[in-house]
Each structure stands twice: as structure tokens, then as C-alpha cells.
Amino acid sequence: MSRMPSSLTPRKRHVKEVPLEEAELARKAFGNLTEGEREVVREALAVMGRDPG
């Protein structure tokens, strides 16, 4: 599988770069999930953290 040139790939935003409004919306949405849904999100975030590409 070929990768896109780095000039064409979207730049990963670090947590510190996420606007506060977006972070607040995400926090509220996470709070509305069931515990099972939260676990799925945690697992997905862990995978993305290991391989953000």
C-alpha cells in the first residue's frame, strides 16, 4: 500500500492544538455514551495513538 506524500496528508493536530470549543463538544458527546460505547472509543483512540497514519 502506498502512502500519500506528506505534503498531501492532513496534519495531525495535537491535543493542545484542538480549540476549546471542539474539546468541550467531544467531552459532552463522550459523556452521553453508554459504558460499552465508551470502551469501544477508548480502544479506538489507543489504536490511533499507536498508529496515527
Short mmCIF file of N, CA, C and O in Angstrom, two decimals:
data_model
loop_
_atom_site.label_atom_id
_atom_site.label_comp_id
_atom_site.label_asym_id
_atom_site.label_seq_id
_atom_site.Cartn_x
_atom_site.Cartn_y
_atom_site.Cartn_z
N MET A 1 0.85 -1.17 0.00
CA MET A 1 0.00 0.00 0.00
C MET A 1 0.89 1.23 0.00
O MET A 1 1.79 1.38 0.82
N SER A 2 0.67 2.13 -0.93
CA SER A 2 1.49 3.33 -0.99
C SER A 2 0.90 4.41 -0.10
O SER A 2 -0.31 4.49 0.08
N ARG A 3 1.76 5.23 0.41
CA ARG A 3 1.33 6.32 1.28
C ARG A 3 1.34 7.61 0.49
O ARG A 3 2.12 7.77 -0.44
N MET A 4 0.48 8.53 0.88
CA MET A 4 0.44 9.84 0.23
C MET A 4 1.67 10.63 0.64
O MET A 4 2.18 10.46 1.75
N PRO A 5 2.16 11.48 -0.23
CA PRO A 5 3.28 12.35 0.16
C PRO A 5 2.86 13.19 1.37
O PRO A 5 1.71 13.57 1.51
N SER A 6 3.80 13.43 2.26
CA SER A 6 3.48 14.16 3.49
C SER A 6 2.88 15.53 3.21
O SER A 6 2.12 16.06 4.01
N SER A 7 3.20 16.11 2.05
CA SER A 7 2.64 17.42 1.71
C SER A 7 1.15 17.35 1.42
O SER A 7 0.46 18.35 1.45
N LEU A 8 0.62 16.13 1.16
CA LEU A 8 -0.80 15.98 0.83
C LEU A 8 -1.61 15.40 1.97
O LEU A 8 -2.84 15.40 1.91
N THR A 9 -0.96 14.89 2.99
CA THR A 9 -1.70 14.30 4.10
C THR A 9 -2.09 15.37 5.10
O THR A 9 -1.35 16.33 5.31
N PRO A 10 -3.27 15.22 5.72
CA PRO A 10 -3.67 16.21 6.72
C PRO A 10 -2.72 16.17 7.91
O PRO A 10 -2.26 15.10 8.30
N ARG A 11 -2.42 17.33 8.46
CA ARG A 11 -1.53 17.40 9.61
C ARG A 11 -2.28 16.99 10.86
O ARG A 11 -3.40 17.42 11.10
N LYS A 12 -1.69 16.10 11.63
CA LYS A 12 -2.31 15.65 12.87
C LYS A 12 -2.26 16.77 13.89
O LYS A 12 -1.21 17.35 14.12
N ARG A 13 -3.41 17.10 14.46
CA ARG A 13 -3.45 18.13 15.49
C ARG A 13 -3.23 17.49 16.85
O ARG A 13 -3.83 16.48 17.17
N HIS A 14 -2.36 18.05 17.63
CA HIS A 14 -2.13 17.57 18.98
C HIS A 14 -3.23 18.11 19.87
O HIS A 14 -3.89 19.10 19.55
N VAL A 15 -3.43 17.46 21.01
CA VAL A 15 -4.50 17.85 21.92
C VAL A 15 -4.41 19.33 22.26
O VAL A 15 -5.42 20.02 22.31
N LYS A 16 -3.23 19.84 22.45
CA LYS A 16 -3.07 21.25 22.81
C LYS A 16 -3.52 22.18 21.68
O LYS A 16 -3.77 23.34 21.93
N GLU A 17 -3.61 21.67 20.46
CA GLU A 17 -3.99 22.49 19.32
C GLU A 17 -5.49 22.46 19.04
O GLU A 17 -5.97 23.20 18.20
N VAL A 18 -6.23 21.59 19.72
CA VAL A 18 -7.67 21.49 19.49
C VAL A 18 -8.36 22.66 20.16
O VAL A 18 -8.16 22.91 21.36
N PRO A 19 -9.17 23.41 19.41
CA PRO A 19 -9.89 24.54 20.03
C PRO A 19 -10.73 24.07 21.21
O PRO A 19 -11.32 22.99 21.18
N LEU A 20 -10.80 24.86 22.24
CA LEU A 20 -11.52 24.52 23.45
C LEU A 20 -12.96 24.15 23.16
O LEU A 20 -13.51 23.22 23.75
N GLU A 21 -13.60 24.84 22.22
CA GLU A 21 -14.99 24.56 21.88
C GLU A 21 -15.15 23.14 21.35
O GLU A 21 -16.10 22.44 21.70
N GLU A 22 -14.22 22.71 20.52
CA GLU A 22 -14.28 21.35 19.98
C GLU A 22 -14.04 20.32 21.07
O GLU A 22 -14.70 19.28 21.11
N ALA A 23 -13.11 20.59 21.96
CA ALA A 23 -12.83 19.67 23.05
C ALA A 23 -14.04 19.54 23.96
O ALA A 23 -14.37 18.43 24.41
N GLU A 24 -14.73 20.63 24.22
CA GLU A 24 -15.91 20.59 25.08
C GLU A 24 -17.03 19.78 24.43
O GLU A 24 -17.69 18.99 25.10
N LEU A 25 -17.23 19.94 23.13
CA LEU A 25 -18.25 19.15 22.42
C LEU A 25 -17.92 17.66 22.49
O LEU A 25 -18.81 16.83 22.70
N ALA A 26 -16.66 17.32 22.31
CA ALA A 26 -16.25 15.92 22.37
C ALA A 26 -16.45 15.36 23.77
O ALA A 26 -16.91 14.22 23.93
N ARG A 27 -16.13 16.15 24.77
CA ARG A 27 -16.29 15.69 26.17
C ARG A 27 -17.77 15.42 26.46
O ARG A 27 -18.12 14.40 27.05
N LYS A 28 -18.64 16.32 26.02
CA LYS A 28 -20.08 16.13 26.25
C LYS A 28 -20.60 14.91 25.49
O LYS A 28 -21.39 14.13 26.03
N ALA A 29 -20.16 14.74 24.26
CA ALA A 29 -20.60 13.58 23.47
C ALA A 29 -20.14 12.28 24.13
O ALA A 29 -20.90 11.31 24.21
N PHE A 30 -18.91 12.25 24.61
CA PHE A 30 -18.38 11.06 25.29
C PHE A 30 -19.21 10.76 26.53
O PHE A 30 -19.51 9.61 26.83
N GLY A 31 -19.61 11.81 27.24
CA GLY A 31 -20.41 11.64 28.45
C GLY A 31 -21.78 11.05 28.17
O GLY A 31 -22.38 10.43 29.06
N ASN A 32 -22.29 11.21 26.96
CA ASN A 32 -23.60 10.68 26.60
C ASN A 32 -23.56 9.23 26.13
O ASN A 32 -24.61 8.64 25.88
N LEU A 33 -22.37 8.66 26.01
CA LEU A 33 -22.24 7.28 25.55
C LEU A 33 -22.49 6.30 26.70
O LEU A 33 -22.28 6.62 27.87
N THR A 34 -22.90 5.10 26.33
CA THR A 34 -23.00 4.03 27.33
C THR A 34 -21.58 3.58 27.69
O THR A 34 -20.63 3.88 26.96
N GLU A 35 -21.44 2.84 28.77
CA GLU A 35 -20.10 2.38 29.16
C GLU A 35 -19.51 1.48 28.07
O GLU A 35 -18.31 1.55 27.80
N GLY A 36 -20.32 0.66 27.43
CA GLY A 36 -19.82 -0.19 26.34
C GLY A 36 -19.31 0.63 25.17
O GLY A 36 -18.27 0.32 24.59
N GLU A 37 -20.05 1.67 24.83
CA GLU A 37 -19.62 2.56 23.75
C GLU A 37 -18.34 3.30 24.13
O GLU A 37 -17.45 3.48 23.30
N ARG A 38 -18.23 3.70 25.38
CA ARG A 38 -17.01 4.38 25.84
C ARG A 38 -15.80 3.47 25.72
O ARG A 38 -14.72 3.91 25.35
N GLU A 39 -15.98 2.20 26.05
CA GLU A 39 -14.87 1.25 25.95
C GLU A 39 -14.41 1.11 24.50
O GLU A 39 -13.22 1.06 24.23
N VAL A 40 -15.36 1.06 23.57
CA VAL A 40 -15.02 0.97 22.14
C VAL A 40 -14.23 2.21 21.73
O VAL A 40 -13.22 2.11 21.02
N VAL A 41 -14.66 3.40 22.18
CA VAL A 41 -13.96 4.64 21.85
C VAL A 41 -12.55 4.62 22.44
O VAL A 41 -11.58 4.99 21.76
N ARG A 42 -12.42 4.18 23.69
CA ARG A 42 -11.08 4.12 24.31
C ARG A 42 -10.14 3.21 23.52
O ARG A 42 -8.98 3.56 23.30
N GLU A 43 -10.66 2.06 23.12
CA GLU A 43 -9.83 1.12 22.34
C GLU A 43 -9.44 1.73 21.00
O GLU A 43 -8.29 1.60 20.58
N ALA A 44 -10.38 2.39 20.34
CA ALA A 44 -10.08 3.01 19.04
C ALA A 44 -9.04 4.12 19.20
O ALA A 44 -8.11 4.23 18.39
N LEU A 45 -9.17 4.94 20.23
CA LEU A 45 -8.20 6.00 20.47
C LEU A 45 -6.82 5.44 20.77
O LEU A 45 -5.80 5.99 20.34
N ALA A 46 -6.77 4.33 21.50
CA ALA A 46 -5.49 3.70 21.80
C ALA A 46 -4.82 3.21 20.52
O ALA A 46 -3.61 3.40 20.32
N VAL A 47 -5.60 2.60 19.62
CA VAL A 47 -5.06 2.13 18.34
C VAL A 47 -4.57 3.31 17.52
O VAL A 47 -3.48 3.28 16.94
N MET A 48 -5.36 4.36 17.46
CA MET A 48 -4.97 5.55 16.67
C MET A 48 -3.72 6.19 17.27
O MET A 48 -2.89 6.70 16.53
N GLY A 49 -3.58 6.15 18.57
CA GLY A 49 -2.39 6.72 19.21
C GLY A 49 -1.13 5.95 18.86
O GLY A 49 -0.05 6.51 18.76
N ARG A 50 -1.28 4.63 18.64
CA ARG A 50 -0.12 3.81 18.27
C ARG A 50 0.23 3.97 16.80
O ARG A 50 1.37 3.87 16.41
N ASP A 51 -0.80 4.19 15.95
CA ASP A 51 -0.56 4.29 14.52
C ASP A 51 -1.47 5.36 13.93
O ASP A 51 -2.50 5.05 13.32
N PRO A 52 -1.12 6.62 14.10
CA PRO A 52 -1.98 7.70 13.64
C PRO A 52 -2.04 7.86 12.13
O PRO A 52 -2.87 8.59 11.60
N GLY A 53 -1.16 7.17 11.41
CA GLY A 53 -1.03 7.34 9.98
C GLY A 53 -2.18 6.91 9.19
O GLY A 53 -2.54 7.28 8.15
#
